[in-house]
Amino acid sequence: MTAEFSTRNTFRKSGAAGLGNNARNVITSANPSGGSSASLLQKQLSFKTPICSNQFGKADEVEMIESSNTDNLGGRYNKNNIIGWICCAPCIWLRTSAAVHKVAITSATLLVTTLLVASPILFLISTAPSPLPRDCYMEGDGCSPTSSSPSECTEAICETVSSNIQARLNWNKDPCSEFKKFSCWRSSLNKNITNQIEMGNSQKSVDIQMQILLQNSSMNGPFKKLHSLFESCLKLTTNSSAIQRVFATLGGYLTVGTLGPSSIAPLVAKIYDLGPSPLVDIYYDLSYGRRPHVLLIISGPSTSSIILENKIRWMSPKAPPNRLRQGIPKLLPDLIDQFLPNYLSYAQRISEKDTILEFVKDLNKMQVEQSRRGFWDSSVLYNISSLQSMYPVLNWTLLIPKDWSGPIVVRNADYLRALQAFLTKYPSRVAHNSMLLLSALEILPKDYPNPEVCTRSTMWALPELASALYIAQHSTEDSKDIIKRADIVFKSLKAHLKRAPSLKGAALVKLSALKIQSQTWEGFTNLTQLMKSQESLQISSDSWLENILGIYKRNKLVPNTINMDSSSHDAWAYPIVSTIFYDTLSHSIVVPLSVILIPYFNARLPPYLHYASIGVSIAKEILRSITKNFDDKAMRCVPHSVNIFSNFSRMDILIHSGGMQISYHSMLSLTGPIKGMARLPGLNLTPTQIFFLVSAQELCAESNYMGIDTSASEFDNILGWLIAQGGSATEVFKCPSGSMINIQKTCNVL
């Protein structure tokens, strides 16, 4: 502004006319050629902010013009004058043109408007979290580098696990086309080490450990009864006189030509009074809410037969729902031969045996179908007369205590209706004889007696004592640490599922309230109280049947006083039953200790092994807790080869599929990239590949334990379908288009 003011004052004094011809040869920065005109100079100085301001921007240059000789200004222009004028003509035009001025204003307006609109978008883009580089992971607010090649686990447990995974891999097979043969290989070389390599099969581990303990004849205290019961099982035969006495107590065999009873209900009542019933179970449990009250519950074929439970269910731990197996019990054919009298002809024996086998097979098929439907059709009644009129298939006055006045819950109403229709198909004489045999099977071992079978049967009959013996073999500190780790995995799975866009409404509310119960019931460590509860129980090492009937009679007793407190709704697991399950009453995922004691869940192993084993099992039950049923489209999506899983319905397979996907993506969401997890030594596989392989090997081990034919082609198909769900395995194993895993239909489970 000072230079501008000085310049203007100079021209007010002398003006353009005062400049003479002597100014022609003055050399300045404004007129570098030494020649100019007054009009040009005036126009150049008429703008406050000239475009060519570098030519007339300084006051001292103006003073040079003012004090210079002006005599020669009116002379002719030389060549340099013309060049100077041509150089500055564009500047003059730009500064004097009205059109240019309007264009400039319009452009400036558009620019300002554009910036106002775009600036919020630019701000959001600039502040959005950018993807992490491949060589770093988030640690707080910073990015920490990771090595390009992940470290290798050097712990001894890692070498053991790696060897066991490797032992079941067949590198000659392509995982994209023959995943089962690649991941669950069994050859003549590894058959002998099957027991060692099935590290994830927790139930088999429990059986082996308990068998060693039960065979120890030096056990003292309350555990001595376990050894005696185990010994009585080993001595049992199907032609035992005790079995014949049971048959006689229930009415004995009704021969050919005999008129059967008018109703099967009195026989069912006798069986229920003597021992476990093959048709229904009646027990007591609590209602939901802050002020629970006692319910009498009538349960159908889903009655838990994994253990011999008490009638008061909330006063002791719970067992998971039983998975009924299709087919005929292994002991039934021999038991029929011992049951039929010798006076029957050969043709009559064959006819009677075939008829009984047909009855048992059809009943089992109906019960399995009904058990797959769950308990969603439960009904509540408030008196026995209403129950009798709605479900006349049995005489409920003979089964329910006469003084009962509380609510009666029928867990599976459709089953009772189906049972009534089933019994009308057979003569009552055939139903009578068949029911006698089924009642004996309820109290006999599930197979011919041997140390392994008798170990399972002993744990079934005395679960509290067996669980206390199992708990005593593990330190409290180790148990606390592994229980804490299970809680961390549960929270991780739950947090990931909450972000699922399809999860909303009631399902999201249920998920938020869901909890985990992995603590051990304190009654298993209180040996004094345990011994007191077992004092009245007499166990003989010679008679299995008498022992079981005595245990059943004790369990059936209802105490005079029923205790209910704030912890009555808590669910506890039997550690000897290695199955994670969802408990509806407590709305919790119940995790037995034996499940999380498997080597795959060791704290020194990489997290992907934890999620491939325990993570999948917990995720399945989380999904089951919030899923009432899948739609028809999802159910039809499961291939027909699912029939190989005799214990699993289509919904169970879908839940298994969803559990794998939830656990896999929860694992990927852990802090740091998956490549940062330590690799297993000697195993040239990525962590994500190991996740799918271990998940498959877990399923193969569990299926083998349950007696499923894993060598069947149907099993290959369903395993390939399970691995392919979600599409992650296709990327992990880099499967080409057209391969078995790549072409599998993906079901929308989540």
PDB file of N, CA, C and O in Angstrom, residues 348-385:
ATOM      1  N   GLN A 348     -42.243-120.881  15.404  1.00  0.00           N
ATOM      2  CA  GLN A 348     -42.836-119.901  16.312  1.00  0.00           C
ATOM      3  C   GLN A 348     -41.776-118.955  16.877  1.00  0.00           C
ATOM      4  O   GLN A 348     -42.009-117.751  17.018  1.00  0.00           O
ATOM      5  N   ARG A 349     -40.602-119.494  17.199  1.00  0.00           N
ATOM      6  CA  ARG A 349     -39.535-118.666  17.736  1.00  0.00           C
ATOM      7  C   ARG A 349     -39.084-117.619  16.705  1.00  0.00           C
ATOM      8  O   ARG A 349     -38.882-116.450  17.036  1.00  0.00           O
ATOM      9  N   ILE A 350     -38.951-118.082  15.458  1.00  0.00           N
ATOM     10  CA  ILE A 350     -38.546-117.151  14.402  1.00  0.00           C
ATOM     11  C   ILE A 350     -39.606-116.071  14.219  1.00  0.00           C
ATOM     12  O   ILE A 350     -39.301-114.871  14.091  1.00  0.00           O
ATOM     13  N   SER A 351     -40.871-116.472  14.208  1.00  0.00           N
ATOM     14  CA  SER A 351     -41.962-115.512  14.013  1.00  0.00           C
ATOM     15  C   SER A 351     -42.028-114.511  15.161  1.00  0.00           C
ATOM     16  O   SER A 351     -42.172-113.292  14.940  1.00  0.00           O
ATOM     17  N   GLU A 352     -41.910-115.007  16.404  1.00  0.00           N
ATOM     18  CA  GLU A 352     -41.970-114.123  17.566  1.00  0.00           C
ATOM     19  C   GLU A 352     -40.785-113.144  17.583  1.00  0.00           C
ATOM     20  O   GLU A 352     -40.949-111.960  17.874  1.00  0.00           O
ATOM     21  N   LYS A 353     -39.629-113.684  17.251  1.00  0.00           N
ATOM     22  CA  LYS A 353     -38.433-112.830  17.255  1.00  0.00           C
ATOM     23  C   LYS A 353     -38.543-111.728  16.206  1.00  0.00           C
ATOM     24  O   LYS A 353     -38.235-110.552  16.488  1.00  0.00           O
ATOM     25  N   ASP A 354     -39.003-112.086  15.017  1.00  0.00           N
ATOM     26  CA  ASP A 354     -39.137-111.086  13.958  1.00  0.00           C
ATOM     27  C   ASP A 354     -40.169-110.019  14.326  1.00  0.00           C
ATOM     28  O   ASP A 354     -39.984-108.826  14.041  1.00  0.00           O
ATOM     29  N   THR A 355     -41.258-110.451  14.948  1.00  0.00           N
ATOM     30  CA  THR A 355     -42.312-109.501  15.331  1.00  0.00           C
ATOM     31  C   THR A 355     -41.809-108.514  16.380  1.00  0.00           C
ATOM     32  O   THR A 355     -42.072-107.303  16.303  1.00  0.00           O
ATOM     33  N   ILE A 356     -41.077-109.028  17.381  1.00  0.00           N
ATOM     34  CA  ILE A 356     -40.548-108.155  18.434  1.00  0.00           C
ATOM     35  C   ILE A 356     -39.516-107.185  17.862  1.00  0.00           C
ATOM     36  O   ILE A 356     -39.505-105.987  18.187  1.00  0.00           O
ATOM     37  N   LEU A 357     -38.643-107.684  16.981  1.00  0.00           N
ATOM     38  CA  LEU A 357     -37.642-106.811  16.364  1.00  0.00           C
ATOM     39  C   LEU A 357     -38.300-105.710  15.530  1.00  0.00           C
ATOM     40  O   LEU A 357     -37.834-104.553  15.526  1.00  0.00           O
ATOM     41  N   GLU A 358     -39.358-106.064  14.834  1.00  0.00           N
ATOM     42  CA  GLU A 358     -40.077-105.066  14.032  1.00  0.00           C
ATOM     43  C   GLU A 358     -40.705-104.003  14.927  1.00  0.00           C
ATOM     44  O   GLU A 358     -40.656-102.798  14.621  1.00  0.00           O
ATOM     45  N   PHE A 359     -41.297-104.419  16.045  1.00  0.00           N
ATOM     46  CA  PHE A 359     -41.909-103.478  16.987  1.00  0.00           C
ATOM     47  C   PHE A 359     -40.854-102.501  17.525  1.00  0.00           C
ATOM     48  O   PHE A 359     -41.063-101.280  17.532  1.00  0.00           O
ATOM     49  N   VAL A 360     -39.732-103.041  17.978  1.00  0.00           N
ATOM     50  CA  VAL A 360     -38.681-102.204  18.566  1.00  0.00           C
ATOM     51  C   VAL A 360     -38.102-101.248  17.522  1.00  0.00           C
ATOM     52  O   VAL A 360     -37.850-100.075  17.805  1.00  0.00           O
ATOM     53  N   LYS A 361     -37.898-101.745  16.306  1.00  0.00           N
ATOM     54  CA  LYS A 361     -37.335-100.911  15.246  1.00  0.00           C
ATOM     55  C   LYS A 361     -38.272 -99.774  14.879  1.00  0.00           C
ATOM     56  O   LYS A 361     -37.838 -98.622  14.718  1.00  0.00           O
ATOM     57  N   ASP A 362     -39.567-100.062  14.750  1.00  0.00           N
ATOM     58  CA  ASP A 362     -40.531 -99.016  14.400  1.00  0.00           C
ATOM     59  C   ASP A 362     -40.671 -97.983  15.519  1.00  0.00           C
ATOM     60  O   ASP A 362     -40.797 -96.783  15.258  1.00  0.00           O
ATOM     61  N   LEU A 363     -40.653 -98.453  16.779  1.00  0.00           N
ATOM     62  CA  LEU A 363     -40.749 -97.531  17.908  1.00  0.00           C
ATOM     63  C   LEU A 363     -39.532 -96.610  17.944  1.00  0.00           C
ATOM     64  O   LEU A 363     -39.659 -95.397  18.152  1.00  0.00           O
ATOM     65  N   ASN A 364     -38.358 -97.186  17.723  1.00  0.00           N
ATOM     66  CA  ASN A 364     -37.140 -96.387  17.713  1.00  0.00           C
ATOM     67  C   ASN A 364     -37.166 -95.342  16.604  1.00  0.00           C
ATOM     68  O   ASN A 364     -36.778 -94.181  16.810  1.00  0.00           O
ATOM     69  N   LYS A 365     -37.639 -95.726  15.433  1.00  0.00           N
ATOM     70  CA  LYS A 365     -37.712 -94.786  14.319  1.00  0.00           C
ATOM     71  C   LYS A 365     -38.644 -93.627  14.633  1.00  0.00           C
ATOM     72  O   LYS A 365     -38.328 -92.462  14.361  1.00  0.00           O
ATOM     73  N   MET A 366     -39.786 -93.927  15.220  1.00  0.00           N
ATOM     74  CA  MET A 366     -40.734 -92.877  15.576  1.00  0.00           C
ATOM     75  C   MET A 366     -40.152 -91.958  16.651  1.00  0.00           C
ATOM     76  O   MET A 366     -40.301 -90.727  16.585  1.00  0.00           O
ATOM     77  N   GLN A 367     -39.467 -92.516  17.631  1.00  0.00           N
ATOM     78  CA  GLN A 367     -38.894 -91.697  18.693  1.00  0.00           C
ATOM     79  C   GLN A 367     -37.785 -90.793  18.174  1.00  0.00           C
ATOM     80  O   GLN A 367     -37.673 -89.633  18.590  1.00  0.00           O
ATOM     81  N   VAL A 368     -36.974 -91.315  17.270  1.00  0.00           N
ATOM     82  CA  VAL A 368     -35.904 -90.490  16.701  1.00  0.00           C
ATOM     83  C   VAL A 368     -36.491 -89.318  15.920  1.00  0.00           C
ATOM     84  O   VAL A 368     -36.032 -88.173  16.039  1.00  0.00           O
ATOM     85  N   GLU A 369     -37.509 -89.579  15.116  1.00  0.00           N
ATOM     86  CA  GLU A 369     -38.140 -88.506  14.339  1.00  0.00           C
ATOM     87  C   GLU A 369     -38.743 -87.444  15.244  1.00  0.00           C
ATOM     88  O   GLU A 369     -38.641 -86.242  14.968  1.00  0.00           O
ATOM     89  N   GLN A 370     -39.376 -87.872  16.322  1.00  0.00           N
ATOM     90  CA  GLN A 370     -39.991 -86.911  17.231  1.00  0.00           C
ATOM     91  C   GLN A 370     -38.944 -86.125  18.025  1.00  0.00           C
ATOM     92  O   GLN A 370     -39.132 -84.946  18.306  1.00  0.00           O
ATOM     93  N   SER A 371     -37.851 -86.780  18.370  1.00  0.00           N
ATOM     94  CA  SER A 371     -36.822 -86.094  19.152  1.00  0.00           C
ATOM     95  C   SER A 371     -36.163 -84.979  18.349  1.00  0.00           C
ATOM     96  O   SER A 371     -35.678 -83.999  18.908  1.00  0.00           O
ATOM     97  N   ARG A 372     -36.117 -85.121  17.029  1.00  0.00           N
ATOM     98  CA  ARG A 372     -35.509 -84.092  16.193  1.00  0.00           C
ATOM     99  C   ARG A 372     -36.331 -82.814  16.143  1.00  0.00           C
ATOM    100  O   ARG A 372     -35.828 -81.759  15.763  1.00  0.00           O
ATOM    101  N   ARG A 373     -37.590 -82.906  16.520  1.00  0.00           N
ATOM    102  CA  ARG A 373     -38.451 -81.721  16.480  1.00  0.00           C
ATOM    103  C   ARG A 373     -38.251 -80.820  17.689  1.00  0.00           C
ATOM    104  O   ARG A 373     -38.741 -79.704  17.719  1.00  0.00           O
ATOM    105  N   GLY A 374     -37.570 -81.314  18.710  1.00  0.00           N
ATOM    106  CA  GLY A 374     -37.322 -80.496  19.885  1.00  0.00           C
ATOM    107  C   GLY A 374     -38.550 -80.367  20.763  1.00  0.00           C
ATOM    108  O   GLY A 374     -39.500 -81.149  20.685  1.00  0.00           O
ATOM    109  N   PHE A 375     -38.516 -79.328  21.630  1.00  0.00           N
ATOM    110  CA  PHE A 375     -39.573 -79.135  22.618  1.00  0.00           C
ATOM    111  C   PHE A 375     -40.405 -77.880  22.343  1.00  0.00           C
ATOM    112  O   PHE A 375     -40.956 -77.280  23.249  1.00  0.00           O
ATOM    113  N   TRP A 376     -40.488 -77.484  21.088  1.00  0.00           N
ATOM    114  CA  TRP A 376     -41.163 -76.235  20.787  1.00  0.00           C
ATOM    115  C   TRP A 376     -42.676 -76.338  20.850  1.00  0.00           C
ATOM    116  O   TRP A 376     -43.371 -75.334  20.779  1.00  0.00           O
ATOM    117  N   ASP A 377     -43.205 -77.576  20.979  1.00  0.00           N
ATOM    118  CA  ASP A 377     -44.667 -77.725  21.076  1.00  0.00           C
ATOM    119  C   ASP A 377     -45.087 -78.074  22.498  1.00  0.00           C
ATOM    120  O   ASP A 377     -46.072 -78.770  22.714  1.00  0.00           O
ATOM    121  N   SER A 378     -44.350 -77.596  23.497  1.00  0.00           N
ATOM    122  CA  SER A 378     -44.674 -77.888  24.894  1.00  0.00           C
ATOM    123  C   SER A 378     -46.015 -77.278  25.267  1.00  0.00           C
ATOM    124  O   SER A 378     -46.421 -76.239  24.742  1.00  0.00           O
ATOM    125  N   SER A 379     -46.702 -77.945  26.191  1.00  0.00           N
ATOM    126  CA  SER A 379     -47.987 -77.450  26.695  1.00  0.00           C
ATOM    127  C   SER A 379     -47.996 -77.564  28.211  1.00  0.00           C
ATOM    128  O   SER A 379     -47.312 -78.407  28.791  1.00  0.00           O
ATOM    129  N   VAL A 380     -48.773 -76.700  28.852  1.00  0.00           N
ATOM    130  CA  VAL A 380     -48.852 -76.662  30.313  1.00  0.00           C
ATOM    131  C   VAL A 380     -50.284 -76.964  30.737  1.00  0.00           C
ATOM    132  O   VAL A 380     -51.239 -76.336  30.241  1.00  0.00           O
ATOM    133  N   LEU A 381     -50.452 -77.911  31.641  1.00  0.00           N
ATOM    134  CA  LEU A 381     -51.754 -78.280  32.205  1.00  0.00           C
ATOM    135  C   LEU A 381     -51.687 -78.133  33.720  1.00  0.00           C
ATOM    136  O   LEU A 381     -50.599 -78.098  34.303  1.00  0.00           O
ATOM    137  N   TYR A 382     -52.873 -78.082  34.347  1.00  0.00           N
ATOM    138  CA  TYR A 382     -52.888 -77.785  35.773  1.00  0.00           C
ATOM    139  C   TYR A 382     -53.604 -78.841  36.608  1.00  0.00           C
ATOM    140  O   TYR A 382     -53.778 -78.657  37.811  1.00  0.00           O
ATOM    141  N   ASN A 383     -53.983 -79.935  36.004  1.00  0.00           N
ATOM    142  CA  ASN A 383     -54.547 -81.046  36.783  1.00  0.00           C
ATOM    143  C   ASN A 383     -54.424 -82.329  35.980  1.00  0.00           C
ATOM    144  O   ASN A 383     -54.288 -82.305  34.750  1.00  0.00           O
ATOM    145  N   ILE A 384     -54.465 -83.446  36.679  1.00  0.00           N
ATOM    146  CA  ILE A 384     -54.256 -84.748  36.048  1.00  0.00           C
ATOM    147  C   ILE A 384     -55.425 -85.116  35.136  1.00  0.00           C
ATOM    148  O   ILE A 384     -55.241 -85.775  34.106  1.00  0.00           O
ATOM    149  N   SER A 385     -56.626 -84.696  35.502  1.00  0.00           N
ATOM    150  CA  SER A 385     -57.792 -85.043  34.681  1.00  0.00           C
ATOM    151  C   SER A 385     -57.682 -84.425  33.284  1.00  0.00           C
ATOM    152  O   SER A 385     -58.027 -85.071  32.284  1.00  0.00           O
TER     153      SER A 385
END
